Amino acid sequence: VYKRQDMEPAKEELTEKMGKLKVEEEEKKEEPEEEKGEEEVQIGEGVQDWRRNQESSFLSTSTSWDDEKLAIPEKIKQALRDAEVLRPSKIQAYAIPMVTAEPRKSVVAQSQNGSGKTFAFSLCSLLRIDGSDPNLQVLVLAHTRELVNQIWEQIQILNKYTEYNITQVKKEDKKPKIGQIWVMTAGKCKSLNKFNKIKFDSIKMVVIDEADHFFGSEEDQAVTSRLIQEIDDTHPDVQKLFFSATYEDHVREAIRK
């Protein structure tokens, strides 16, 4: 999937990153398991609701949104406060500094469902946007239309005050409206690309949610790899984020290539 120049640090360092981001295994000795923890942070109606339990075992114990390492702008912090999401989860606290650090590196993140993965890459996406550039800068891919809608809803929660153009590209959209972030299925992206309805000239980041679905079969791997290669051919410095609850060995290997 990666060109060699995109694969620095070396495979061993990428593996180390993957290990660091298995946050469901972090701090088990320090925090007893809570029977309600996962229920309290489940996604419901497409919107992640953490208001009922800000002490969930998924939440970071040492970080606030004001942490300098996160570098969250005030407008986004206000949106988080409005949504009553008062503290970052572990996956957010770990992933955001890795994604935003210079030089930009592609990141593979693993954390179980309900732990805040979608908010993590939504925040990362908004942090990459240059408000003065109306063109497509971040492409977010999901494997179902339902998931696309959920992701779009969550990004819009965080986008309340930044007011960037976030476009949910639907199946029937033959010419999607201009957006700085596009959220769509991989199949729709493939179709738009085939008919030259999507341009990658200004793109900075590609996010693949539930990455295990994109590399599950040889056919899926081929489609995903071709798409990423075409983006690389246009803009070789594009940052790639892979988020998933699980990674089979063959999926890890496909991502490393």
mmCIF file of N, CA and C in Angstrom, residues 64-162:
data_model
loop_
_atom_site.group_PDB
_atom_site.id
_atom_site.type_symbol
_atom_site.label_atom_id
_atom_site.label_comp_id
_atom_site.label_asym_id
_atom_site.label_seq_id
_atom_site.Cartn_x
_atom_site.Cartn_y
_atom_site.Cartn_z
ATOM 1 N N SER A 64 -6.189 16.121 29.404
ATOM 2 C CA SER A 64 -7.389 16.906 29.149
ATOM 3 C C SER A 64 -7.274 17.479 27.737
ATOM 4 N N TRP A 65 -8.357 18.064 27.248
ATOM 5 C CA TRP A 65 -8.318 18.664 25.911
ATOM 6 C C TRP A 65 -7.375 19.863 25.856
ATOM 7 N N ASP A 66 -6.990 20.378 27.023
ATOM 8 C CA ASP A 66 -6.060 21.517 27.066
ATOM 9 C C ASP A 66 -4.599 21.084 26.982
ATOM 10 N N ASP A 67 -4.361 19.791 26.954
ATOM 11 C CA ASP A 67 -2.994 19.289 26.873
ATOM 12 C C ASP A 67 -2.319 19.837 25.614
ATOM 13 N N GLU A 68 -1.129 20.408 25.782
ATOM 14 C CA GLU A 68 -0.417 21.012 24.651
ATOM 15 C C GLU A 68 -0.081 19.993 23.570
ATOM 16 N N LYS A 69 0.104 18.728 23.959
ATOM 17 C CA LYS A 69 0.445 17.699 22.970
ATOM 18 C C LYS A 69 -0.691 17.472 21.977
ATOM 19 N N LEU A 70 -1.922 17.732 22.393
ATOM 20 C CA LEU A 70 -3.061 17.543 21.509
ATOM 21 C C LEU A 70 -3.244 18.723 20.558
ATOM 22 N N ALA A 71 -2.886 19.912 20.990
ATOM 23 C CA ALA A 71 -2.953 21.123 20.160
ATOM 24 C C ALA A 71 -4.340 21.314 19.547
ATOM 25 N N ILE A 72 -5.378 21.189 20.378
ATOM 26 C CA ILE A 72 -6.746 21.358 19.900
ATOM 27 C C ILE A 72 -7.109 22.838 19.905
ATOM 28 N N PRO A 73 -7.533 23.411 18.768
ATOM 29 C CA PRO A 73 -7.917 24.823 18.734
ATOM 30 C C PRO A 73 -9.134 25.095 19.620
ATOM 31 N N GLU A 74 -9.270 26.324 20.054
ATOM 32 C CA GLU A 74 -10.341 26.692 20.983
ATOM 33 C C GLU A 74 -11.730 26.431 20.384
ATOM 34 N N LYS A 75 -11.896 26.662 19.097
ATOM 35 C CA LYS A 75 -13.215 26.441 18.487
ATOM 36 C C LYS A 75 -13.632 24.969 18.581
ATOM 37 N N ILE A 76 -12.683 24.067 18.404
ATOM 38 C CA ILE A 76 -13.005 22.642 18.503
ATOM 39 C C ILE A 76 -13.209 22.249 19.961
ATOM 40 N N LYS A 77 -12.411 22.820 20.858
ATOM 41 C CA LYS A 77 -12.615 22.531 22.285
ATOM 42 C C LYS A 77 -13.999 22.997 22.736
ATOM 43 N N GLN A 78 -14.459 24.123 22.195
ATOM 44 C CA GLN A 78 -15.803 24.594 22.550
ATOM 45 C C GLN A 78 -16.867 23.624 22.051
ATOM 46 N N ALA A 79 -16.671 23.082 20.846
ATOM 47 C CA ALA A 79 -17.612 22.098 20.310
ATOM 48 C C ALA A 79 -17.626 20.843 21.177
ATOM 49 N N LEU A 80 -16.462 20.444 21.658
ATOM 50 C CA LEU A 80 -16.381 19.288 22.552
ATOM 51 C C LEU A 80 -17.108 19.555 23.866
ATOM 52 N N ARG A 81 -16.937 20.760 24.402
ATOM 53 C CA ARG A 81 -17.639 21.111 25.637
ATOM 54 C C ARG A 81 -19.152 21.116 25.427
ATOM 55 N N ASP A 82 -19.582 21.643 24.287
ATOM 56 C CA ASP A 82 -21.017 21.668 23.995
ATOM 57 C C ASP A 82 -21.595 20.258 23.927
ATOM 58 N N ALA A 83 -20.793 19.337 23.396
ATOM 59 C CA ALA A 83 -21.233 17.942 23.297
ATOM 60 C C ALA A 83 -21.034 17.195 24.614
ATOM 61 N N GLU A 84 -20.500 17.904 25.623
ATOM 62 C CA GLU A 84 -20.225 17.330 26.941
ATOM 63 C C GLU A 84 -19.235 16.168 26.865
ATOM 64 N N VAL A 85 -18.316 16.255 25.912
ATOM 65 C CA VAL A 85 -17.193 15.324 25.835
ATOM 66 C C VAL A 85 -16.020 16.061 26.481
ATOM 67 N N LEU A 86 -15.823 15.835 27.756
ATOM 68 C CA LEU A 86 -14.964 16.691 28.559
ATOM 69 C C LEU A 86 -13.523 16.233 28.635
ATOM 70 N N ARG A 87 -13.276 14.968 28.310
ATOM 71 C CA ARG A 87 -11.912 14.425 28.364
ATOM 72 C C ARG A 87 -11.687 13.515 27.171
ATOM 73 N N PRO A 88 -10.457 13.443 26.686
ATOM 74 C CA PRO A 88 -10.164 12.516 25.584
ATOM 75 C C PRO A 88 -10.134 11.075 26.066
ATOM 76 N N SER A 89 -10.437 10.175 25.159
ATOM 77 C CA SER A 89 -10.260 8.755 25.457
ATOM 78 C C SER A 89 -8.799 8.395 25.254
ATOM 79 N N LYS A 90 -8.434 7.198 25.617
ATOM 80 C CA LYS A 90 -7.041 6.763 25.477
ATOM 81 C C LYS A 90 -6.600 6.768 24.018
ATOM 82 N N ILE A 91 -7.464 6.259 23.127
ATOM 83 C CA ILE A 91 -7.071 6.208 21.708
ATOM 84 C C ILE A 91 -6.881 7.620 21.165
ATOM 85 N N GLN A 92 -7.693 8.563 21.610
ATOM 86 C CA GLN A 92 -7.534 9.949 21.166
ATOM 87 C C GLN A 92 -6.257 10.559 21.722
ATOM 88 N N ALA A 93 -6.002 10.331 23.002
ATOM 89 C CA ALA A 93 -4.808 10.894 23.638
ATOM 90 C C ALA A 93 -3.526 10.339 23.037
ATOM 91 N N TYR A 94 -3.546 9.085 22.613
ATOM 92 C CA TYR A 94 -2.363 8.480 21.998
ATOM 93 C C TYR A 94 -2.238 8.842 20.517
ATOM 94 N N ALA A 95 -3.354 8.762 19.777
ATOM 95 C CA ALA A 95 -3.287 8.868 18.320
ATOM 96 C C ALA A 95 -3.085 10.287 17.823
ATOM 97 N N ILE A 96 -3.775 11.265 18.427
ATOM 98 C CA ILE A 96 -3.735 12.627 17.887
ATOM 99 C C ILE A 96 -2.313 13.193 17.846
ATOM 100 N N PRO A 97 -1.516 13.093 18.914
ATOM 101 C CA PRO A 97 -0.140 13.610 18.813
ATOM 102 C C PRO A 97 0.696 12.885 17.758
ATOM 103 N N MET A 98 0.484 11.579 17.593
ATOM 104 C CA MET A 98 1.228 10.838 16.572
ATOM 105 C C MET A 98 0.873 11.320 15.169
ATOM 106 N N VAL A 99 -0.410 11.557 14.944
ATOM 107 C CA VAL A 99 -0.877 11.952 13.614
ATOM 108 C C VAL A 99 -0.449 13.374 13.277
ATOM 109 N N THR A 100 -0.454 14.259 14.266
ATOM 110 C CA THR A 100 -0.170 15.673 14.007
ATOM 111 C C THR A 100 1.309 16.030 14.093
ATOM 112 N N ALA A 101 2.140 15.104 14.582
ATOM 113 C CA ALA A 101 3.573 15.397 14.716
ATOM 114 C C ALA A 101 4.237 15.582 13.357
ATOM 115 N N GLU A 102 5.222 16.462 13.330
ATOM 116 C CA GLU A 102 6.041 16.685 12.132
ATOM 117 C C GLU A 102 7.330 15.893 12.243
ATOM 118 N N PRO A 103 7.806 15.290 11.135
ATOM 119 C CA PRO A 103 7.127 15.198 9.838
ATOM 120 C C PRO A 103 5.949 14.240 9.905
ATOM 121 N N ARG A 104 4.990 14.434 9.014
ATOM 122 C CA ARG A 104 3.778 13.630 9.027
ATOM 123 C C ARG A 104 4.085 12.174 8.710
ATOM 124 N N LYS A 105 3.537 11.279 9.496
ATOM 125 C CA LYS A 105 3.730 9.850 9.289
ATOM 126 C C LYS A 105 2.382 9.163 9.147
ATOM 127 N N SER A 106 2.351 8.112 8.358
ATOM 128 C CA SER A 106 1.158 7.284 8.286
ATOM 129 C C SER A 106 1.070 6.444 9.559
ATOM 130 N N VAL A 107 -0.150 6.247 10.062
ATOM 131 C CA VAL A 107 -0.356 5.615 11.359
ATOM 132 C C VAL A 107 -1.403 4.508 11.242
ATOM 133 N N VAL A 108 -1.123 3.386 11.890
ATOM 134 C CA VAL A 108 -2.072 2.284 12.026
ATOM 135 C C VAL A 108 -2.513 2.253 13.480
ATOM 136 N N ALA A 109 -3.807 2.452 13.728
ATOM 137 C CA ALA A 109 -4.326 2.534 15.093
ATOM 138 C C ALA A 109 -5.321 1.409 15.347
ATOM 139 N N GLN A 110 -5.191 0.772 16.498
ATOM 140 C CA GLN A 110 -6.086 -0.314 16.873
ATOM 141 C C GLN A 110 -6.677 -0.057 18.248
ATOM 142 N N SER A 111 -7.996 -0.091 18.332
ATOM 143 C CA SER A 111 -8.687 0.065 19.606
ATOM 144 C C SER A 111 -10.089 -0.494 19.459
ATOM 145 N N GLN A 112 -10.624 -1.063 20.542
ATOM 146 C CA GLN A 112 -11.882 -1.772 20.427
ATOM 147 C C GLN A 112 -13.059 -0.833 20.205
ATOM 148 N N ASN A 113 -14.167 -1.396 19.734
ATOM 149 C CA ASN A 113 -15.355 -0.611 19.436
ATOM 150 C C ASN A 113 -15.860 0.102 20.685
ATOM 151 N N GLY A 114 -16.290 1.348 20.493
ATOM 152 C CA GLY A 114 -16.793 2.126 21.611
ATOM 153 C C GLY A 114 -15.746 2.926 22.340
ATOM 154 N N SER A 115 -14.475 2.853 21.900
ATOM 155 C CA SER A 115 -13.390 3.510 22.624
ATOM 156 C C SER A 115 -13.078 4.913 22.108
ATOM 157 N N GLY A 116 -13.767 5.352 21.057
ATOM 158 C CA GLY A 116 -13.558 6.719 20.572
ATOM 159 C C GLY A 116 -12.717 6.835 19.326
ATOM 160 N N LYS A 117 -12.639 5.770 18.527
ATOM 161 C CA LYS A 117 -11.832 5.827 17.304
ATOM 162 C C LYS A 117 -12.345 6.891 16.334
ATOM 163 N N THR A 118 -13.673 6.963 16.184
ATOM 164 C CA THR A 118 -14.226 7.888 15.195
ATOM 165 C C THR A 118 -13.945 9.334 15.571
ATOM 166 N N PHE A 119 -14.133 9.681 16.851
ATOM 167 C CA PHE A 119 -13.780 11.032 17.282
ATOM 168 C C PHE A 119 -12.289 11.277 17.098
ATOM 169 N N ALA A 120 -11.463 10.256 17.285
ATOM 170 C CA ALA A 120 -10.011 10.418 17.144
ATOM 171 C C ALA A 120 -9.652 10.839 15.728
ATOM 172 N N PHE A 121 -10.117 10.077 14.724
ATOM 173 C CA PHE A 121 -9.714 10.463 13.358
ATOM 174 C C PHE A 121 -10.526 11.653 12.849
ATOM 175 N N SER A 122 -11.699 11.915 13.437
ATOM 176 C CA SER A 122 -12.437 13.129 13.072
ATOM 177 C C SER A 122 -11.676 14.370 13.519
ATOM 178 N N LEU A 123 -11.155 14.333 14.734
ATOM 179 C CA LEU A 123 -10.339 15.441 15.223
ATOM 180 C C LEU A 123 -9.093 15.611 14.370
ATOM 181 N N CYS A 124 -8.429 14.500 14.068
ATOM 182 C CA CYS A 124 -7.224 14.561 13.226
ATOM 183 C C CYS A 124 -7.539 15.172 11.869
ATOM 184 N N SER A 125 -8.693 14.817 11.315
ATOM 185 C CA SER A 125 -9.091 15.343 10.003
ATOM 186 C C SER A 125 -9.282 16.851 10.058
ATOM 187 N N LEU A 126 -10.004 17.331 11.060
ATOM 188 C CA LEU A 126 -10.246 18.769 11.180
ATOM 189 C C LEU A 126 -8.955 19.543 11.411
ATOM 190 N N LEU A 127 -8.023 18.932 12.133
ATOM 191 C CA LEU A 127 -6.757 19.606 12.414
ATOM 192 C C LEU A 127 -5.886 19.778 11.169
ATOM 193 N N ARG A 128 -6.169 19.015 10.117
ATOM 194 C CA ARG A 128 -5.382 19.135 8.880
ATOM 195 C C ARG A 128 -5.955 20.153 7.891
ATOM 196 N N ILE A 129 -7.127 20.715 8.181
ATOM 197 C CA ILE A 129 -7.793 21.572 7.208
ATOM 198 C C ILE A 129 -7.230 22.984 7.216
ATOM 199 N N ASP A 130 -6.947 23.485 6.020
ATOM 200 C CA ASP A 130 -6.617 24.891 5.801
ATOM 201 C C ASP A 130 -7.907 25.574 5.361
ATOM 202 N N GLY A 131 -8.462 26.404 6.241
ATOM 203 C CA GLY A 131 -9.754 27.018 5.967
ATOM 204 C C GLY A 131 -9.779 27.898 4.731
ATOM 205 N N SER A 132 -8.624 28.384 4.305
ATOM 206 C CA SER A 132 -8.575 29.264 3.133
ATOM 207 C C SER A 132 -8.590 28.491 1.818
ATOM 208 N N ASP A 133 -8.440 27.177 1.881
ATOM 209 C CA ASP A 133 -8.430 26.332 0.681
ATOM 210 C C ASP A 133 -9.747 25.567 0.603
ATOM 211 N N PRO A 134 -10.601 25.850 -0.402
ATOM 212 C CA PRO A 134 -11.916 25.196 -0.485
ATOM 213 C C PRO A 134 -11.867 23.779 -1.053
ATOM 214 N N ASN A 135 -10.705 23.348 -1.516
ATOM 215 C CA ASN A 135 -10.606 22.064 -2.199
ATOM 216 C C ASN A 135 -10.559 20.884 -1.231
ATOM 217 N N LEU A 136 -10.723 19.677 -1.784
ATOM 218 C CA LEU A 136 -10.682 18.449 -0.994
ATOM 219 C C LEU A 136 -9.304 18.292 -0.354
ATOM 220 N N GLN A 137 -9.284 18.193 0.986
ATOM 221 C CA GLN A 137 -8.035 18.046 1.715
ATOM 222 C C GLN A 137 -7.943 16.741 2.501
ATOM 223 N N VAL A 138 -9.104 16.222 2.932
ATOM 224 C CA VAL A 138 -9.133 14.966 3.681
ATOM 225 C C VAL A 138 -10.219 14.068 3.102
ATOM 226 N N LEU A 139 -9.854 12.835 2.812
ATOM 227 C CA LEU A 139 -10.789 11.835 2.306
ATOM 228 C C LEU A 139 -10.964 10.757 3.369
ATOM 229 N N VAL A 140 -12.207 10.538 3.801
ATOM 230 C CA VAL A 140 -12.518 9.524 4.806
ATOM 231 C C VAL A 140 -13.335 8.421 4.135
ATOM 232 N N LEU A 141 -12.855 7.190 4.233
ATOM 233 C CA LEU A 141 -13.519 6.053 3.588
ATOM 234 C C LEU A 141 -14.042 5.074 4.625
ATOM 235 N N ALA A 142 -15.265 4.595 4.410
ATOM 236 C CA ALA A 142 -15.878 3.573 5.252
ATOM 237 C C ALA A 142 -16.452 2.498 4.337
ATOM 238 N N HIS A 143 -16.811 1.351 4.905
ATOM 239 C CA HIS A 143 -17.228 0.233 4.052
ATOM 240 C C HIS A 143 -18.735 0.106 3.887
ATOM 241 N N THR A 144 -19.528 0.912 4.625
ATOM 242 C CA THR A 144 -20.979 0.905 4.455
ATOM 243 C C THR A 144 -21.503 2.330 4.460
ATOM 244 N N ARG A 145 -22.681 2.534 3.830
ATOM 245 C CA ARG A 145 -23.281 3.862 3.811
ATOM 246 C C ARG A 145 -23.725 4.287 5.210
ATOM 247 N N GLU A 146 -24.166 3.309 6.013
ATOM 248 C CA GLU A 146 -24.575 3.628 7.379
ATOM 249 C C GLU A 146 -23.403 4.178 8.186
ATOM 250 N N LEU A 147 -22.247 3.569 8.022
ATOM 251 C CA LEU A 147 -21.063 4.036 8.737
ATOM 252 C C LEU A 147 -20.622 5.405 8.227
ATOM 253 N N VAL A 148 -20.743 5.632 6.922
ATOM 254 C CA VAL A 148 -20.439 6.945 6.355
ATOM 255 C C VAL A 148 -21.285 8.017 7.030
ATOM 256 N N ASN A 149 -22.570 7.734 7.201
ATOM 257 C CA ASN A 149 -23.467 8.702 7.833
ATOM 258 C C ASN A 149 -23.083 8.956 9.280
ATOM 259 N N GLN A 150 -22.720 7.909 10.009
ATOM 260 C CA GLN A 150 -22.308 8.068 11.399
ATOM 261 C C GLN A 150 -21.049 8.929 11.512
ATOM 262 N N ILE A 151 -20.087 8.650 10.640
ATOM 263 C CA ILE A 151 -18.837 9.421 10.668
ATOM 264 C C ILE A 151 -19.107 10.891 10.362
ATOM 265 N N TRP A 152 -19.919 11.133 9.336
ATOM 266 C CA TRP A 152 -20.253 12.515 8.956
ATOM 267 C C TRP A 152 -20.908 13.242 10.116
ATOM 268 N N GLU A 153 -21.831 12.585 10.825
ATOM 269 C CA GLU A 153 -22.498 13.199 11.970
ATOM 270 C C GLU A 153 -21.500 13.585 13.055
ATOM 271 N N GLN A 154 -20.551 12.703 13.318
ATOM 272 C CA GLN A 154 -19.595 12.983 14.390
ATOM 273 C C GLN A 154 -18.640 14.105 14.007
ATOM 274 N N ILE A 155 -18.206 14.135 12.753
ATOM 275 C CA ILE A 155 -17.348 15.236 12.320
ATOM 276 C C ILE A 155 -18.098 16.560 12.437
ATOM 277 N N GLN A 156 -19.385 16.557 12.096
ATOM 278 C CA GLN A 156 -20.158 17.799 12.165
ATOM 279 C C GLN A 156 -20.309 18.298 13.598
ATOM 280 N N ILE A 157 -20.368 17.405 14.561
ATOM 281 C CA ILE A 157 -20.400 17.823 15.965
ATOM 282 C C ILE A 157 -19.156 18.639 16.295
ATOM 283 N N LEU A 158 -18.002 18.156 15.857
ATOM 284 C CA LEU A 158 -16.740 18.829 16.140
ATOM 285 C C LEU A 158 -16.539 20.071 15.273
ATOM 286 N N ASN A 159 -17.244 20.131 14.163
ATOM 287 C CA ASN A 159 -17.111 21.211 13.186
ATOM 288 C C ASN A 159 -18.069 22.370 13.473
ATOM 289 N N LYS A 160 -18.694 22.359 14.629
ATOM 290 C CA LYS A 160 -19.758 23.323 14.952
ATOM 291 C C LYS A 160 -19.303 24.772 14.811
ATOM 292 N N TYR A 161 -18.087 25.065 15.225
ATOM 293 C CA TYR A 161 -17.602 26.448 15.199
ATOM 294 C C TYR A 161 -16.542 26.690 14.118
ATOM 295 N N THR A 162 -15.856 25.651 13.703
ATOM 296 C CA THR A 162 -14.882 25.823 12.616
ATOM 297 C C THR A 162 -15.592 25.988 11.273
#
